[in-house]
Coordinates of C-alpha atoms and ligand atoms in Angstrom, one line a residue:
X1118 CA -34.7 18.3 -47.5
X1119 CA -36.6 17.6 -50.7
X1120 CA -34.6 14.5 -51.8
X1121 CA -37.1 12.0 -50.6
X1122 CA -39.9 13.7 -52.5
X1123 CA -37.9 13.8 -55.7
X1124 CA -36.4 10.3 -55.6
X1125 CA -38.2 8.0 -53.1
X1126 CA -35.3 5.6 -53.9
X1127 CA -36.4 5.3 -57.5
X1128 CA -34.0 5.5 -60.5
X1129 CA -36.5 8.0 -62.0
X1130 CA -38.1 10.8 -59.9
X1131 CA -41.9 10.7 -59.4
X1132 CA -44.1 12.3 -62.1
X1133 CA -45.4 15.7 -61.4
X1134 CA -47.3 18.4 -63.4
X1135 CA -44.0 19.6 -64.9
X1136 CA -43.1 16.1 -66.1
X1137 CA -46.5 15.9 -67.8
X1138 CA -46.0 19.3 -69.5
X1139 CA -42.5 18.3 -70.6
X1140 CA -43.9 15.1 -72.1
X1141 CA -46.4 17.1 -74.1
X1142 CA -43.7 19.4 -75.4
X1143 CA -41.4 16.4 -76.2
X1144 CA -44.2 14.6 -78.0
X1145 CA -43.9 11.6 -75.6
X1146 CA -47.3 10.0 -75.1
X1147 CA -48.6 10.0 -71.5
X1148 CA -49.9 6.5 -70.4
X1149 CA -52.7 6.7 -67.8
X1150 CA -54.9 4.2 -66.1
X1151 CA -57.5 4.1 -63.3
X1152 CA -56.8 2.2 -60.1
X1153 CA -58.9 1.6 -57.0
X1154 CA -56.7 -0.4 -54.5
X1155 CA -53.2 -0.8 -53.3
X1156 CA -52.4 -4.2 -55.0
X1157 CA -53.4 -3.0 -58.5
X1158 CA -51.7 0.4 -57.8
X1159 CA -48.4 -1.5 -57.3
X1160 CA -48.9 -3.3 -60.7
X1161 CA -50.0 -0.2 -62.6
X1162 CA -47.0 1.7 -61.2
X1163 CA -44.6 -1.2 -62.0
X1164 CA -45.9 -1.2 -65.6
X1165 CA -44.6 2.3 -66.1
X1166 CA -48.0 4.2 -66.0
X1167 CA -47.4 7.9 -65.8
X1168 CA -50.7 9.0 -64.3
X1169 CA -53.2 7.1 -62.1
X1170 CA -56.7 8.2 -61.7
X1171 CA -59.0 7.1 -58.8
X1172 CA -62.0 7.6 -61.0
X1173 CA -65.6 7.8 -59.9
X1174 CA -65.9 4.9 -62.4
X1175 CA -65.4 2.9 -59.2
X1176 CA -69.1 3.4 -58.7
X1177 CA -69.6 1.1 -61.7
X1178 CA -66.7 -1.3 -61.6
X1179 CA -66.2 -1.7 -57.8
X1180 CA -69.7 -0.9 -56.4
X1181 CA -71.8 -2.4 -59.2
X1182 CA -73.9 0.7 -59.9
X1183 CA -75.1 1.5 -63.4
X1184 CA -73.7 5.1 -63.3
X1185 CA -71.1 7.1 -61.3
X1186 CA -73.9 9.3 -59.7
X1187 CA -74.0 7.4 -56.3
X1188 CA -70.3 7.9 -55.6
X1189 CA -69.4 10.1 -52.6
X1190 CA -66.3 12.0 -51.6
X1191 CA -65.7 9.5 -48.8
X1192 CA -65.8 6.7 -51.3
X1193 CA -63.1 8.4 -53.4
X1194 CA -61.0 9.2 -50.3
X1195 CA -61.1 5.5 -49.1
X1196 CA -59.9 4.2 -52.5
X1197 CA -57.4 7.0 -53.2
X1198 CA -55.7 6.4 -49.8
X1199 CA -55.3 2.7 -50.7
X1200 CA -53.9 3.6 -54.2
X1201 CA -51.5 6.2 -52.8
X1202 CA -49.9 3.5 -50.6
X1203 CA -49.2 1.4 -53.7
X1204 CA -47.7 4.1 -56.0
X1205 CA -44.1 5.2 -56.2
X1206 CA -43.6 7.0 -59.5
X1207 CA -47.0 7.7 -61.0
X1208 CA -48.9 11.0 -60.5
X1209 CA -52.1 10.4 -58.5
X1210 CA -55.3 12.2 -59.5
X1211 CA -58.7 11.9 -57.7
X1212 CA -62.1 12.4 -59.2
X1213 CA -64.5 14.9 -57.6
X1214 CA -67.8 13.0 -57.5
X1215 CA -71.3 14.1 -58.5
X1216 CA -72.4 17.4 -56.8
X1217 CA -69.2 17.7 -54.8
X1218 CA -68.2 21.0 -56.6
X1219 CA -71.4 22.9 -57.1
X1220 CA -70.0 26.1 -55.3
X1221 CA -66.4 27.4 -55.2
X1222 CA -66.2 27.0 -51.3
X1223 CA -67.6 23.4 -51.4
X1224 CA -65.3 22.5 -54.3
X1225 CA -62.3 23.8 -52.3
X1226 CA -63.3 22.0 -49.1
X1227 CA -63.7 18.7 -51.0
X1228 CA -60.5 19.1 -53.1
X1229 CA -58.6 19.7 -49.8
X1230 CA -60.0 16.5 -48.4
X1231 CA -59.1 14.5 -51.5
X1232 CA -55.5 15.8 -51.2
X1233 CA -55.0 15.7 -47.4
X1234 CA -57.0 12.6 -46.6
X1235 CA -56.7 10.8 -49.9
X1236 CA -53.2 11.7 -50.9
X1237 CA -54.2 13.0 -54.3
X1238 CA -51.9 15.3 -56.2
X1239 CA -54.6 16.7 -58.5
X1240 CA -58.4 16.7 -58.6
X1241 CA -60.5 16.1 -61.7
X1242 CA -63.9 17.6 -62.3
X1243 CA -66.4 17.3 -65.1
X1244 CA -66.4 20.8 -66.4
X1245 CA -68.0 23.1 -68.9
X1246 CA -68.7 26.8 -69.0
X1247 CA -70.5 26.4 -65.6
X1248 CA -67.4 25.2 -63.9
X1249 CA -65.0 28.0 -65.0
X1250 CA -65.5 29.9 -61.7
X1251 CA -64.8 26.7 -59.8
X1252 CA -61.6 25.9 -61.7
X1253 CA -60.4 29.5 -61.1
X1254 CA -61.2 29.3 -57.4
X1255 CA -59.2 26.0 -57.0
X1256 CA -56.3 27.3 -59.1
X1257 CA -56.2 30.5 -57.1
X1258 CA -55.6 28.2 -54.0
X1259 CA -52.9 26.2 -55.9
X1260 CA -55.0 23.1 -56.2
X1261 CA -53.9 21.3 -59.4
X1262 CA -57.0 20.7 -61.6
X1263 CA -57.9 18.3 -64.5
X1264 CA -61.0 19.5 -66.4
X1265 CA -63.0 16.6 -67.9
X1266 CA -64.8 17.5 -71.2
X1267 CA -66.7 15.6 -73.9
X1268 CA -68.9 12.8 -72.5
X1269 CA -69.4 13.7 -68.8
X1270 CA -70.7 10.5 -67.2
X1271 CA -72.0 12.4 -64.1
X1272 CA -74.5 14.1 -66.6
X1273 CA -75.7 10.8 -68.0
X1274 CA -79.3 11.3 -66.9
X1275 CA -79.4 14.8 -68.4
X1276 CA -77.7 13.7 -71.7
X1277 CA -79.8 10.6 -72.0
X1278 CA -77.1 7.9 -72.2
X1279 CA -73.4 7.4 -72.7
X1280 CA -73.0 9.0 -76.2
X1281 CA -70.2 10.4 -78.3
X1282 CA -70.1 14.2 -77.9
X1283 CA -69.0 17.0 -80.3
X1284 CA -70.1 15.3 -83.6
X1285 CA -71.9 18.5 -84.9
X1286 CA -69.6 21.3 -86.0
X1287 CA -71.1 23.9 -83.7
X1288 CA -70.8 21.5 -80.6
X1289 CA -67.2 20.7 -81.6
X1290 CA -66.4 24.5 -81.9
X1291 CA -68.0 25.1 -78.5
X1292 CA -66.0 22.3 -76.8
X1293 CA -62.7 23.6 -78.2
X1294 CA -63.5 27.1 -77.0
X1295 CA -64.5 25.8 -73.5
X1296 CA -61.3 23.8 -73.3
X1297 CA -59.3 27.0 -73.9
X1298 CA -61.3 28.9 -71.3
X1299 CA -60.8 26.1 -68.7
X1300 CA -57.1 26.2 -69.4
X1301 CA -57.1 30.0 -69.0
X1302 CA -59.0 29.6 -65.7
X1303 CA -56.1 27.5 -64.4
X1304 CA -56.7 23.8 -65.5
X1305 CA -53.4 22.0 -65.6
X1306 CA -54.7 19.0 -67.6
X1307 CA -57.7 18.5 -69.8
X1308 CA -59.3 15.1 -70.2
X1309 CA -61.5 14.4 -73.3
X1310 CA -64.0 11.5 -73.3
X1311 CA -65.7 10.1 -76.3
X1312 CA -65.2 12.7 -79.0
X1313 CA -64.4 12.4 -82.7
X1314 CA -60.6 12.2 -83.5
X1315 CA -60.9 15.7 -85.1
X1316 CA -62.0 17.3 -81.9
X1317 CA -59.3 15.5 -79.9
X1318 CA -56.7 16.8 -82.4
X1319 CA -58.0 20.4 -82.4
X1320 CA -58.1 20.7 -78.6
X1321 CA -54.6 19.2 -78.3
X1322 CA -53.2 21.6 -80.8
X1323 CA -54.8 24.6 -79.2
X1324 CA -53.9 24.0 -75.6
X1325 CA -50.5 24.3 -74.0
X1326 CA -51.5 21.9 -71.1
X1327 CA -51.5 18.1 -71.7
X1328 CA -54.7 16.6 -73.1
X1329 CA -55.5 13.1 -72.1
X1330 CA -58.1 11.1 -74.1
X1331 CA -60.4 8.2 -73.6
X1332 CA -62.1 7.5 -76.9
X1333 CA -60.7 10.8 -78.2
X1334 CA -58.5 9.5 -81.0
X1335 CA -54.7 9.1 -81.5
X1336 CA -53.7 12.8 -81.6
X1337 CA -54.1 13.7 -77.9
X1338 CA -51.1 13.9 -75.6
X1339 CA -52.0 10.8 -73.6
X1340 CA -54.5 8.0 -73.2
X1341 CA -56.4 6.7 -70.3
X1342 CA -58.5 3.5 -69.8
X1343 CA -60.4 2.0 -67.0
X1344 CA -58.1 -0.7 -65.5
X1345 CA -60.8 -3.4 -65.5
X1346 CA -61.5 -2.8 -69.2
X1347 CA -57.8 -3.3 -70.0
X1348 CA -57.8 -6.5 -67.9
X1349 CA -61.0 -7.7 -69.6
X1350 CA -63.0 -8.1 -66.3
X1351 CA -65.7 -5.4 -66.9
X1352 CA -69.2 -6.8 -67.0
X1353 CA -71.4 -6.2 -70.1
X1354 CA -70.8 -4.4 -73.3
X1355 CA -67.6 -2.4 -73.5
X1356 CA -67.3 0.8 -75.4
X1357 CA -65.6 0.9 -78.9
X1358 CA -62.4 2.5 -77.5
X1359 CA -61.6 -0.4 -75.1
X1360 CA -58.9 -2.9 -75.9
X1361 CA -58.5 -6.0 -73.7
X1362 CA -54.8 -6.3 -73.3
X1363 CA -55.1 -9.2 -70.8
X1364 CA -56.5 -11.4 -73.7
X1365 CA -53.0 -11.4 -75.3
X1366 CA -50.9 -11.7 -72.1
X1367 CA -50.5 -14.4 -69.4
X1368 CA -50.3 -12.1 -66.3
X1369 CA -51.9 -8.7 -65.3
X1370 CA -48.5 -7.1 -65.0
X1371 CA -47.6 -8.1 -68.6
X1372 CA -51.0 -6.9 -69.9
X1373 CA -50.4 -3.5 -68.2
X1374 CA -46.9 -3.2 -69.5
X1375 CA -48.2 -4.0 -73.0
X1376 CA -50.9 -1.2 -72.6
X1377 CA -48.2 1.3 -71.6
X1378 CA -46.0 0.3 -74.5
X1379 CA -48.8 0.4 -77.0
X1380 CA -49.7 4.0 -75.9
X1381 CA -46.0 5.1 -76.0
X1382 CA -45.5 3.5 -79.4
X1383 CA -48.7 5.0 -80.7
X1384 CA -50.2 1.6 -81.5
X1385 CA -53.2 2.2 -79.2
X1386 CA -55.7 3.6 -80.1
X1387 CA -56.0 2.0 -83.5
X1388 CA -58.7 3.1 -86.0
X1389 CA -61.2 0.5 -84.7
X1390 CA -61.0 2.3 -81.2
X1391 CA -61.8 5.7 -82.6
X1392 CA -64.8 7.9 -83.5
X1393 CA -64.5 10.0 -86.6
Ligands
KIV2495 O1 -64.0 7.9 -63.6 C1 -63.2 7.5 -64.5 O2 -62.6 6.4 -64.4 C2 -62.9 8.5 -65.5 C3 -62.2 7.9 -66.7 C4 -63.3 7.3 -67.6 C5 -61.4 8.9 -67.4 O3 -63.2 9.6 -65.5

């Protein structure tokens, strides 16, 4: 009965939360990318990406906004559905957009929509101490959750810009403690954005769940980048952690394969992509 779910005609079974945990334990780096449509989802999957995120970054790279704040649940569902059709092996995660998880009941309703209508296998929310109750509520209903810490782009207007987080010792200690509490609340994955290498390393060492980084240094369990940054088609100034793999390769598929290989071989991120 479960054969199709496990194999889908692939030589390797699709990635699930257990696969991600095993990769952490085995020390195999987890290669992750964002995607927003079916055509790129096929390429990202064929390149060997383990986890694909339909990020609310779509507000910036697809819709042309300056921030992720205008993105809605319906936007994520539309793109997630398209991406789901293109994937075979990769694990599909959908972002919960701005203000879609302010109360446990609202968060559960929206997470259910992202899974049932969008085809997501996990939801990601930007979390701190204030979201522990939400993570607990989702986990109690067996919704797989990724908690996003560090730079939280949905809070850009409160923070006053896209800035590295956790540079001061007290802020770093607070972030490490919050990551532990989010794991204890039921988070299955933690994502760290724009933090010094030392914070990425400490959080990864202290958690049993996989830690995925974007600008979080080389010592996290996996790396994620925005697809359009990897392909060099993002407008404007790119952050320090971005590497344009397309610049070195003739086709998008080869560029994506090179990204996955660089993550697996620990060649990306290099010191010039890190904050310390
Ligand atoms: O929305 C997004 O694409 C993200 C990544 C930056 C991790 O959250």
